[in-house]
Amino acid sequence: MIQHRIEHSLMMEKGRRILFVCICFLALLAVFGCKAKPSETPLGTPVSVHPPLGLPAVPIPSDNPPTTETIVLGRRLFYEPKLSKDDTLACAACHNPQHDFTDGQALSKGFGGAIGVRNAPTLLNVAYQPLQFWDGRALNLEQQAASPIADPIEMNQSHEVSVTKLARDSVYREMFQKAFGSEDVTLGRIEKSLASFERTLLSGNSAFDRFEYGGDKNVLTPAQVRGLALFINPQKGNCAACHTLNPNYALFTDGKFHNIGEGVADDGTIKDPGRFHQTRIDSDRGAFKTPTLRNVANTAPYMHDGNLKTLRSVVDFYAGGGNSNPYLDKEMKSIHLSGQDRSDLVEFLNSLTGEIPANVGPPQKKE
Amino acid sequence: MVLKIRKLALLCIAPAILATGCSRKNETAPSGPPLSQNTVSYFKVDPSTAASITGTVHYNGKPTPRKPIDISEDPACVEAHHGKPYDESVMVSRKGELANAFIYVKSGFEGKTFATPSEPVAIDQNGCWFRPRVLGIQTNQVLKVVNSDPVTHNIHPMAEVNRAWNHSQGAGDPPLNRKFTKSEIMIPVKCNIHGWMRAYIGVLDHPYFAVSKEDGTFTISNLPPGTYTLAIWQEKLGTQEQQITISPRQHAVVDFNYKGK
């Protein structure tokens, strides 16, 4: 009995001790954990991004104003293969500046040659998109930036490993110091830097912009002028219903999601649920984000699955009304466009190629 | 105390495991109704009594000259077509024989179920033209849609009994493999891009149909003896019917005549 009591009180004592340790640990975490979390507020020289002709002001999140230092860091990170498991794939592997920030493939190749499920979209003018990814699953560029790094069929590296790898590099430690005030490498800092760099990837001042917004009425060919008229005519091409133009600028996307019938299988089912995966709204089945048409002449192949190889095949696809399925967007209808009309539309699309800004390619070694 | 804490922890964790366990189970549970055993028995034709029908479709009268079709709005089609395209809606030979008529057994197989052929029926988009123009297919048999052209087509069977659909097919794209599940005479087919392209598909739940050739002839073979309604459809000239009784191993001859203007 006594023995039992002693055991009991010993156990009580042990329990109290465990509780005490737990409380102490939590207290320590509260005090030092928070205090130790490095600031993710960008420091350095503020940068105001001046959009080229044909583009509106770049939307900037209040907690990530771009600075020279974060942009330089983001650029280096964008071309950094250490962000992949075997040090071979950078963001630029699929968003290659030589292909106007796409990879020229129908579906992208990720870690170990794994084939992705969707076509790599251009990053040009990505700063204006209200949601990121084909299905809009990221709410902003900061949220988007780190996702492919950890994706097993993309760069396949946990964020912890990425942070550790970068922290071993004195060049990065110095860059993080300049950009955020301490040498600490954090996921939030990586995301913010990448996003700030991506906000500089602007394409405007194309032949179309000089014609439409610059008053140069001779810059487009007659075929391109005819193509523009078809593009905006709701009774003809009706392209601008989703690839929108404004009186003062043109993003060529409404930022919304539409089912155009791409990816309908032989049995009539939709191969990729697209936006539905996020919203679970039935009408979103097979709907994907309207891509920008900026520099579209250089970003073949097309559509979320890269199934259409040429601009002509894209225009033909729409001329035929796409592929029927129960969730087809109401703006999709068979339209009569002659061969000439379709050629003119392709010519117009060729006028949307703007200059890619300087200082967005791979950084020099010593930079 | 330790025990108590452990028990508490267990109490907390157990429902969590149960909850996730259950939801997992729901996700993987089969959603459709249980598969029923396939009990359909197909009708087999007795080869010792099998009969056939042959015949010729005639057009009595002077055929109107075929009109040329203007496909110049798509230069790629002009190049792909090889030669001038002419209207094919009434194809009459010099001897007055009518091609592209669809002849089929309209009734007489009630209660019989025929197996679906495993080989597909092909329709080619070639020279911005459907080839063949008139074709028959069984319900659930695969229609293989081929695009041999250097341009995109958008085939659109305008079905009314079956589900209507349209599908884009670019140059070099693989064939589409589609099916029609219900009998339908006839489904007009167009291309959403090239308005002049036309074809007609007859869907039947048995294999007793034929399309008249250039010389107007047709053959329906391996037919079980019986009394049938034999029907003919022609896209411009309309339909006709004949009642026929076929005896075992008979090679019946049935001709059709359309009156010209």
XYZ file of C-alpha atoms in Angstrom:
628
model
C 0.000 0.000 0.000
C 2.721 2.403 1.084
C 4.772 1.252 -1.833
C 1.838 1.998 -4.116
C 1.363 5.456 -2.645
C 5.024 6.270 -3.103
C 4.838 5.098 -6.688
C 1.730 7.164 -7.177
C 3.274 10.309 -5.788
C 6.418 9.668 -7.853
C 4.313 9.440 -10.934
C 2.470 12.612 -9.992
C 5.839 14.273 -9.572
C 6.961 12.992 -12.996
C 3.768 14.295 -14.609
C 4.222 17.709 -13.042
C 7.789 17.825 -14.282
C 6.700 17.022 -17.849
C 4.050 19.734 -17.684
C 6.599 22.215 -16.332
C 9.059 21.452 -19.123
C 6.296 21.856 -21.693
C 5.234 25.214 -20.297
C 8.852 26.420 -20.193
C 9.347 25.326 -23.804
C 6.214 27.116 -24.952
C 7.256 30.246 -23.070
C 10.697 30.147 -24.660
C 9.125 29.665 -28.069
C 6.814 32.597 -27.483
C 9.625 34.912 -26.416
C 12.528 33.857 -28.619
C 10.649 32.159 -31.433
C 8.868 35.322 -32.428
C 11.743 37.577 -31.672
C 14.078 35.384 -33.737
C 11.873 35.409 -36.834
C 13.749 37.599 -39.305
C 11.953 40.553 -40.828
C 10.541 40.014 -44.314
C 10.091 43.685 -45.089
C 12.109 44.685 -48.156
C 14.864 47.247 -47.564
C 17.098 49.223 -49.877
C 16.416 51.546 -52.780
C 12.710 51.685 -53.676
C 11.986 51.016 -57.316
C 9.003 52.424 -59.142
C 8.221 50.245 -62.127
C 7.344 52.284 -65.218
C 5.113 50.262 -67.512
C 5.799 50.515 -71.246
C 3.230 51.852 -73.725
C 0.019 49.870 -73.644
C 0.224 48.650 -70.050
C -1.391 50.055 -66.876
C 0.369 50.765 -63.554
C 1.793 47.615 -62.014
C -0.175 46.538 -58.936
C 2.174 46.273 -55.941
C 1.239 44.532 -52.669
C 1.683 46.828 -49.665
C 3.923 44.360 -47.844
C 6.315 43.857 -50.749
C 7.304 47.149 -52.335
C 10.033 46.365 -54.875
C 13.564 47.538 -54.150
C 16.702 47.314 -56.249
C 18.041 44.798 -53.752
C 15.040 42.448 -53.711
C 14.799 42.522 -57.506
C 18.500 41.681 -57.918
C 18.120 38.876 -55.394
C 14.930 37.629 -57.069
C 16.639 37.598 -60.443
C 19.500 35.514 -59.089
C 17.071 33.128 -57.414
C 15.057 32.826 -60.633
C 18.105 31.440 -62.439
C 19.307 29.387 -59.436
C 19.439 25.614 -60.095
C 20.219 25.009 -56.402
C 16.498 25.444 -55.836
C 15.994 21.964 -57.314
C 16.794 18.651 -55.674
C 19.669 17.750 -57.995
C 20.842 21.326 -58.690
C 19.809 21.168 -62.358
C 16.508 23.047 -62.613
C 15.933 26.726 -62.017
C 12.625 28.532 -62.492
C 14.092 29.563 -65.834
C 14.212 25.926 -66.973
C 10.520 26.188 -67.836
C 10.296 29.970 -68.005
C 13.223 30.564 -70.320
C 13.796 34.163 -71.466
C 14.877 32.805 -74.848
C 11.348 31.467 -75.285
C 9.755 34.613 -73.842
C 9.608 32.937 -70.420
C 8.070 29.669 -71.607
C 9.863 26.415 -72.479
C 8.556 25.835 -76.005
C 7.246 22.426 -74.936
C 3.657 21.194 -74.856
C 4.131 19.968 -71.289
C 7.107 20.860 -69.133
C 9.865 18.525 -68.032
C 10.534 18.572 -64.336
C 12.755 16.660 -61.904
C 14.290 13.505 -63.386
C 12.539 14.154 -66.698
C 9.058 13.891 -65.174
C 6.469 15.301 -67.550
C 4.180 17.891 -66.033
C 0.466 18.101 -66.590
C 0.195 21.584 -68.083
C 1.905 23.958 -70.457
C 4.354 26.450 -68.906
C 2.738 29.894 -69.329
C 4.777 32.994 -70.117
C 5.703 35.160 -67.159
C 5.483 38.330 -69.233
C 2.983 40.727 -67.637
C 2.240 38.163 -64.960
C 2.261 41.078 -62.486
C -1.231 42.061 -63.673
C -2.885 38.706 -63.162
C -5.313 38.603 -60.244
C -4.695 34.869 -59.701
C -1.736 32.687 -60.628
C -1.469 29.268 -62.321
C -3.799 27.979 -65.060
C -6.361 27.079 -62.395
C -5.817 30.199 -60.281
C -4.798 28.262 -57.186
C -2.303 30.916 -56.022
C -3.701 34.248 -54.888
C -0.597 36.245 -55.744
C 2.915 35.973 -57.134
C 4.442 35.633 -53.655
C 2.266 32.578 -53.019
C 2.940 31.155 -56.454
C 6.697 31.562 -56.452
C 7.683 28.797 -54.057
C 5.162 26.197 -55.186
C 7.050 24.673 -58.151
C 10.221 24.431 -56.031
C 8.618 21.876 -53.724
C 6.451 20.150 -56.357
C 7.717 16.557 -56.747
C 7.377 16.640 -60.543
C 8.874 20.105 -60.863
C 11.933 21.108 -58.847
C 11.271 18.550 -56.099
C 13.063 20.219 -53.195
C 11.618 20.895 -49.768
C 11.712 24.522 -48.687
C 13.864 23.609 -45.677
C 16.537 22.233 -48.002
C 16.333 25.279 -50.286
C 16.801 27.587 -47.306
C 19.760 25.543 -46.055
C 21.442 25.402 -49.473
C 21.187 29.159 -49.987
C 22.295 29.926 -46.422
C 25.554 28.062 -47.096
C 26.379 30.522 -49.889
C 28.080 33.734 -48.693
C 26.946 35.621 -51.813
C 23.328 34.907 -50.934
C 23.816 35.754 -47.266
C 25.124 39.150 -48.320
C 22.254 39.630 -50.770
C 19.635 38.732 -48.160
C 21.393 41.141 -45.749
C 21.090 43.972 -48.257
C 17.520 43.129 -49.267
C 16.013 42.423 -45.844
C 18.440 43.635 -43.191
C 19.926 40.344 -42.008
C 21.715 37.378 -43.527
C 18.843 35.043 -42.694
C 17.445 33.051 -45.565
C 13.712 32.447 -45.177
C 11.022 31.124 -47.456
C 9.102 34.391 -47.156
C 12.141 36.368 -48.271
C 12.676 34.019 -51.222
C 9.035 34.361 -52.265
C 9.020 38.128 -52.011
C 12.248 38.517 -53.982
C 11.086 36.205 -56.764
C 7.744 38.018 -56.962
C 9.425 41.438 -57.136
C 11.675 40.245 -59.961
C 8.690 38.804 -61.816
C 6.901 42.166 -61.568
C 9.639 43.619 -63.785
C 8.889 41.163 -66.621
C 6.765 43.558 -68.643
C 6.068 43.474 -72.344
C 4.428 46.444 -74.052
C 5.256 48.975 -76.756
C 4.506 46.420 -79.442
C 3.483 47.413 -82.959
C -0.105 47.092 -81.763
C 0.543 49.468 -78.825
C 2.159 52.071 -81.055
C -0.865 51.825 -83.371
C -3.568 51.810 -80.712
C -2.084 53.947 -77.935
C 0.824 55.738 -79.609
C -1.033 57.252 -82.550
C 1.220 55.665 -85.174
C -1.376 54.595 -87.718
C 1.180 53.254 -90.208
C 2.832 50.712 -87.945
C 0.378 47.875 -88.590
C 0.024 46.180 -91.972
C -3.402 46.261 -93.660
C -3.855 42.582 -92.762
C -3.097 43.352 -89.097
C -5.572 46.247 -89.073
C -8.235 43.936 -90.527
C -7.265 41.319 -87.956
C -7.681 43.821 -85.100
C -11.166 44.710 -86.368
C -12.115 41.009 -86.406
C -10.525 40.524 -82.984
C -12.734 43.113 -81.286
C -15.928 42.543 -83.308
C -18.387 40.505 -81.178
C -20.097 39.285 -84.364
C -16.830 38.095 -85.878
C -13.798 36.913 -83.942
C -15.217 37.937 -80.547
C -11.698 37.359 -79.181
C -11.780 40.494 -77.016
C -14.682 39.057 -75.013
C -12.004 37.332 -72.928
C -8.697 38.710 -74.285
C -9.681 42.190 -73.212
C -8.593 45.622 -74.455
C -9.197 48.905 -72.640
C -9.217 52.466 -73.954
C -5.824 53.151 -72.368
C -4.150 49.775 -72.122
C -4.521 46.134 -73.120
C -3.690 43.082 -71.039
C -5.379 40.709 -73.519
C -6.812 38.736 -70.631
C -9.805 39.147 -68.359
C -7.984 37.148 -65.678
C -11.001 34.834 -65.529
C -11.578 31.161 -66.249
C -13.337 29.743 -69.291
C -14.074 26.350 -70.743
C -13.262 26.495 -74.452
C -13.366 22.724 -74.948
C -9.650 22.079 -75.093
C -8.931 18.687 -73.528
C -12.208 16.911 -74.293
C -11.589 13.161 -74.549
C -13.148 10.771 -77.092
C -15.786 9.706 -74.599
C -16.778 13.355 -74.154
C -15.257 13.716 -70.673
C -12.875 16.517 -69.703
C -9.322 15.318 -69.106
C -8.243 18.065 -66.677
C -10.815 19.590 -64.279
C -8.932 22.934 -64.307
C -10.563 25.657 -62.208
C -13.094 23.172 -60.820
C -10.256 21.648 -58.800
C -10.159 24.874 -56.745
C -13.760 26.011 -56.655
C -15.742 22.726 -56.870
C -18.283 24.715 -58.886
C -19.655 22.524 -61.666
C -19.542 25.242 -64.316
C -15.796 25.581 -63.682
C -15.109 22.088 -65.014
C -12.508 22.267 -67.757
C -12.180 26.038 -67.319
C -8.709 27.579 -67.422
C -7.419 31.103 -66.989
C -7.448 33.288 -70.077
C -3.761 33.642 -70.984
C -2.355 36.979 -72.081
C -1.678 37.266 -75.799
C 1.362 39.481 -75.307
C 4.326 38.002 -77.246
C 2.067 35.097 -78.174
C 3.916 34.659 -81.484
C 6.926 33.454 -79.470
C 5.196 31.225 -76.941
C 4.029 28.184 -78.946
C 2.647 25.623 -78.348
C -0.685 26.860 -77.021
C -3.489 26.067 -74.575
C -3.224 24.656 -71.058
C -2.151 21.307 -72.458
C 0.056 22.676 -75.236
C -2.066 20.780 -77.725
C -2.167 23.437 -80.460
C 1.139 23.977 -82.216
C 0.621 27.168 -84.210
C -1.308 30.420 -83.954
C -3.166 29.398 -87.068
C -4.358 26.224 -85.377
C -5.504 28.303 -82.391
C -7.496 30.685 -84.593
C -8.947 27.703 -86.488
C -9.855 26.057 -83.193
C -11.949 29.085 -82.223
C -13.394 29.521 -85.720
C -14.816 26.009 -85.424
C -16.331 26.721 -82.010
C -13.817 24.634 -80.052
C -14.883 21.234 -78.757
C -18.393 20.687 -77.497
C -18.840 19.644 -73.862
C -21.479 20.368 -71.201
C -19.475 23.217 -69.643
C -18.502 25.148 -72.768
C -18.297 28.908 -72.153
C -21.233 30.887 -73.541
C -18.843 33.081 -75.507
C -17.724 30.032 -77.481
C -19.706 29.695 -80.666
C -19.037 28.619 -84.186
C -18.301 31.758 -86.147
C -17.960 32.225 -89.824
C -14.439 33.348 -90.542
C -13.098 32.939 -94.047
C -9.581 31.699 -94.675
C -8.607 35.323 -95.235
C -10.188 36.382 -91.919
C -8.266 33.703 -90.082
C -4.996 34.692 -91.755
C -5.656 38.313 -90.785
C -6.210 37.332 -87.161
C -2.908 35.458 -87.113
C -1.194 38.516 -88.597
C -2.717 40.672 -85.881
C -1.466 38.313 -83.166
C 2.002 38.727 -84.628
C 1.784 42.460 -83.865
C 1.587 41.845 -80.101
C 5.279 41.062 -79.639
C 6.817 43.672 -77.376
C 10.384 44.142 -76.257
C 11.515 42.184 -73.264
C 13.180 44.539 -70.772
C 16.945 44.542 -70.266
C 18.325 43.073 -67.029
C 15.947 40.151 -66.841
C 18.232 37.478 -68.288
C 20.615 35.294 -66.282
C 22.730 37.465 -63.949
C 26.507 37.664 -64.450
C 28.575 35.534 -62.098
C 29.989 38.489 -60.199
C 26.758 40.455 -60.048
C -1.162 11.752 -13.689
C 1.071 10.529 -16.480
C -1.460 7.876 -17.260
C -4.190 10.466 -17.199
C -2.281 12.691 -19.620
C -1.665 9.726 -21.869
C -5.330 8.775 -21.743
C -6.300 12.328 -22.539
C -3.942 12.362 -25.500
C -5.360 9.089 -26.731
C -8.858 10.422 -26.339
C -7.919 13.412 -28.425
C -6.072 11.504 -31.115
C -8.517 8.617 -31.526
C -11.425 10.629 -32.947
C -9.021 12.431 -35.252
C -7.786 9.115 -36.650
C -11.327 7.875 -36.905
C -12.425 11.021 -38.695
C -9.646 11.020 -41.271
C -9.928 7.252 -41.624
C -13.597 7.527 -42.388
C -13.263 10.370 -44.847
C -10.538 8.460 -46.684
C -12.805 5.494 -46.936
C -15.567 7.626 -48.414
C -13.212 8.969 -51.057
C -12.186 5.553 -52.264
C -15.632 3.985 -52.101
C -16.986 3.084 -55.548
C -19.488 5.700 -56.603
C -21.350 4.075 -59.476
C -23.990 1.390 -59.269
C -22.726 -2.193 -59.103
C -21.876 -3.620 -62.509
C -24.596 -5.921 -63.718
C -23.736 -9.139 -65.468
C -23.807 -8.871 -69.217
C -26.682 -11.136 -70.098
C -27.308 -9.893 -73.648
C -27.425 -12.750 -76.128
C -26.714 -11.712 -79.683
C -28.681 -12.967 -82.632
C -26.691 -15.382 -84.786
C -27.491 -15.816 -88.480
C -27.737 -19.435 -89.590
C -25.273 -19.650 -92.522
C -27.283 -22.459 -94.140
C -30.332 -20.216 -94.613
C -28.668 -16.815 -94.987
C -30.030 -14.793 -97.898
C -29.062 -11.544 -99.601
C -30.570 -8.577 -101.377
C -28.922 -6.893 -104.319
C -30.298 -4.144 -106.436
C -29.778 -0.968 -108.371
C -30.980 2.538 -107.637
C -32.174 4.302 -110.776
C -32.792 7.934 -111.506
C -35.347 8.385 -114.250
C -35.007 11.693 -115.982
C -32.389 14.118 -117.059
C -30.016 14.850 -114.204
C -29.449 18.539 -113.529
C -25.838 19.538 -114.156
C -23.760 19.441 -110.990
C -22.903 22.870 -109.675
C -19.293 23.793 -108.918
C -18.591 24.518 -105.252
C -16.602 27.603 -104.373
C -13.956 26.766 -101.771
C -11.675 29.671 -102.656
C -12.192 31.345 -99.262
C -9.648 28.871 -97.873
C -6.637 28.720 -100.214
C -5.193 25.773 -98.285
C -8.333 23.824 -99.189
C -8.054 24.766 -102.858
C -4.566 23.309 -102.831
C -5.568 20.200 -100.892
C -8.610 19.394 -103.012
C -6.813 18.540 -106.296
C -9.218 19.663 -108.986
C -12.487 21.550 -109.048
C -15.056 20.429 -106.509
C -18.625 19.842 -107.653
C -21.850 19.378 -105.748
C -22.337 15.709 -104.845
C -25.887 15.846 -103.534
C -27.323 13.995 -106.546
C -24.782 11.701 -108.196
C -26.240 10.171 -111.354
C -24.236 8.092 -113.824
C -24.620 8.416 -117.596
C -26.864 5.390 -117.541
C -29.109 6.973 -114.916
C -27.816 5.079 -111.890
C -27.838 6.863 -108.578
C -24.947 6.748 -106.142
C -24.828 7.660 -102.418
C -28.296 6.443 -101.594
C -28.609 4.730 -98.216
C -30.547 1.466 -98.314
C -31.448 -0.264 -95.049
C -33.792 -2.672 -93.355
C -36.204 -0.410 -91.553
C -38.224 -3.060 -89.744
C -38.297 -6.807 -89.325
C -35.650 -7.314 -86.638
C -37.834 -6.481 -83.623
C -36.646 -8.343 -80.548
C -33.292 -9.268 -82.035
C -30.014 -7.874 -80.755
C -26.976 -7.814 -82.991
C -23.362 -7.781 -81.877
C -21.391 -4.577 -82.407
C -18.578 -4.998 -84.943
C -15.171 -4.441 -83.413
C -13.700 -2.762 -86.500
C -14.383 0.961 -86.792
C -16.056 2.814 -89.649
C -13.839 5.598 -90.966
C -14.688 9.052 -92.210
C -11.841 11.060 -93.656
C -11.530 14.806 -94.022
C -9.534 14.896 -97.193
C -9.240 17.796 -99.611
C -11.637 19.752 -97.368
C -14.232 17.130 -98.235
C -15.808 14.331 -96.228
C -15.027 10.919 -97.669
C -17.256 9.002 -97.900
C -20.212 11.353 -98.143
C -22.765 8.757 -97.031
C -21.953 6.009 -94.566
C -23.680 3.584 -92.275
C -22.622 2.472 -88.833
C -24.023 0.306 -86.072
C -24.937 1.653 -82.659
C -21.877 1.704 -80.379
C -19.548 0.898 -83.255
C -16.526 3.185 -83.361
C -16.592 6.012 -85.884
C -12.970 6.802 -86.646
C -12.655 10.428 -87.735
C -9.456 11.046 -89.685
C -8.028 14.390 -90.774
C -5.740 13.880 -93.786
C -5.683 17.593 -94.568
C -3.025 20.206 -93.858
C -5.722 22.372 -92.228
C -7.860 22.256 -89.081
C -11.376 20.863 -89.375
C -14.187 20.900 -86.861
C -16.469 17.957 -87.509
C -20.028 18.496 -86.345
C -22.556 15.649 -86.568
C -25.863 17.475 -86.133
C -27.608 14.568 -84.462
C -31.115 14.903 -83.072
C -31.738 11.490 -81.520
C -28.109 11.019 -80.494
C -26.090 13.694 -78.717
C -24.858 16.340 -81.149
C -21.206 17.269 -80.788
C -18.393 19.024 -82.570
C -14.663 18.589 -82.250
C -11.642 20.433 -83.560
C -9.003 18.349 -85.332
C -5.810 19.974 -86.505
C -3.434 18.873 -89.246
C -1.624 15.742 -88.123
C -3.849 15.210 -85.092
C -4.675 11.583 -84.236
C -8.078 10.195 -85.266
C -11.099 10.768 -83.052
C -12.936 7.644 -81.962
C -16.594 8.375 -81.311
C -19.785 6.349 -80.982
C -23.492 6.861 -81.544
C -25.665 4.974 -79.101
C -29.078 5.188 -80.787
C -30.478 4.429 -84.229
C -30.833 7.581 -86.311
C -31.571 8.035 -90.009
C -29.727 10.176 -91.037
C -27.320 12.403 -89.116
C -26.176 15.347 -91.270
C -22.514 16.162 -90.695
C -20.869 19.491 -91.356
C -17.513 21.103 -90.726
C -17.882 24.201 -88.559
C -15.014 25.855 -90.431
C -15.633 24.855 -94.051
C -19.324 25.381 -94.673
C -19.448 23.410 -97.924
C -18.396 20.099 -96.365
C -21.270 17.637 -95.969
C -21.682 14.019 -95.005
C -24.566 11.857 -93.761
C -24.328 9.051 -91.254
C -26.994 6.374 -90.854
C -26.965 4.659 -87.463
C -28.744 1.334 -87.060
C -28.845 -1.331 -84.360
C -28.261 -4.083 -86.942
C -25.817 -4.611 -89.822
C -28.325 -4.643 -92.723
C -27.602 -1.466 -94.641
C -25.659 -0.407 -97.720
C -24.750 2.678 -99.735
C -25.296 2.590 -103.497
C -22.115 2.738 -105.528
C -21.383 4.879 -108.590
C -23.198 2.359 -110.759
C -26.212 2.511 -108.448
C -25.773 -1.023 -107.120
C -25.938 -2.176 -103.547
C -25.724 -5.460 -101.667
C -27.089 -6.472 -98.288
C -25.848 -9.915 -97.400
C -25.954 -12.538 -94.643
C -29.622 -11.711 -94.119
C -31.823 -14.143 -92.169
C -34.995 -15.125 -94.031
C -38.045 -13.095 -93.034
C -40.377 -10.254 -93.928
C -38.867 -6.838 -93.914
C -39.470 -3.234 -94.741
C -36.601 -2.185 -96.975
C -36.115 1.575 -97.084
C -34.006 3.953 -99.081
C -32.896 7.470 -98.221
C -31.369 10.015 -100.525
C -30.374 13.433 -99.268
C -32.214 15.424 -101.946
C -34.721 12.931 -103.383
C -36.234 11.690 -100.140
C -37.217 8.245 -98.876
C -39.070 5.190 -100.227
C -40.055 1.858 -98.742
C -40.785 -1.674 -100.026
C -42.179 -4.689 -98.197
C -40.264 -7.848 -99.024
C -40.325 -11.425 -97.888
C -37.050 -13.253 -98.145
C -36.966 -17.047 -98.189
C -34.004 -19.131 -97.035
C -30.866 -18.775 -99.186
C -32.687 -16.467 -101.569
C -30.691 -13.935 -103.584
C -33.405 -11.353 -103.933
C -33.170 -8.470 -106.370
C -34.815 -5.235 -105.324
C -34.464 -2.073 -107.392
C -35.436 1.455 -106.481
C -36.480 4.232 -108.836
C -36.394 7.950 -108.206
C -38.261 10.174 -110.602
C -36.241 13.023 -112.000
C -37.665 16.388 -112.857
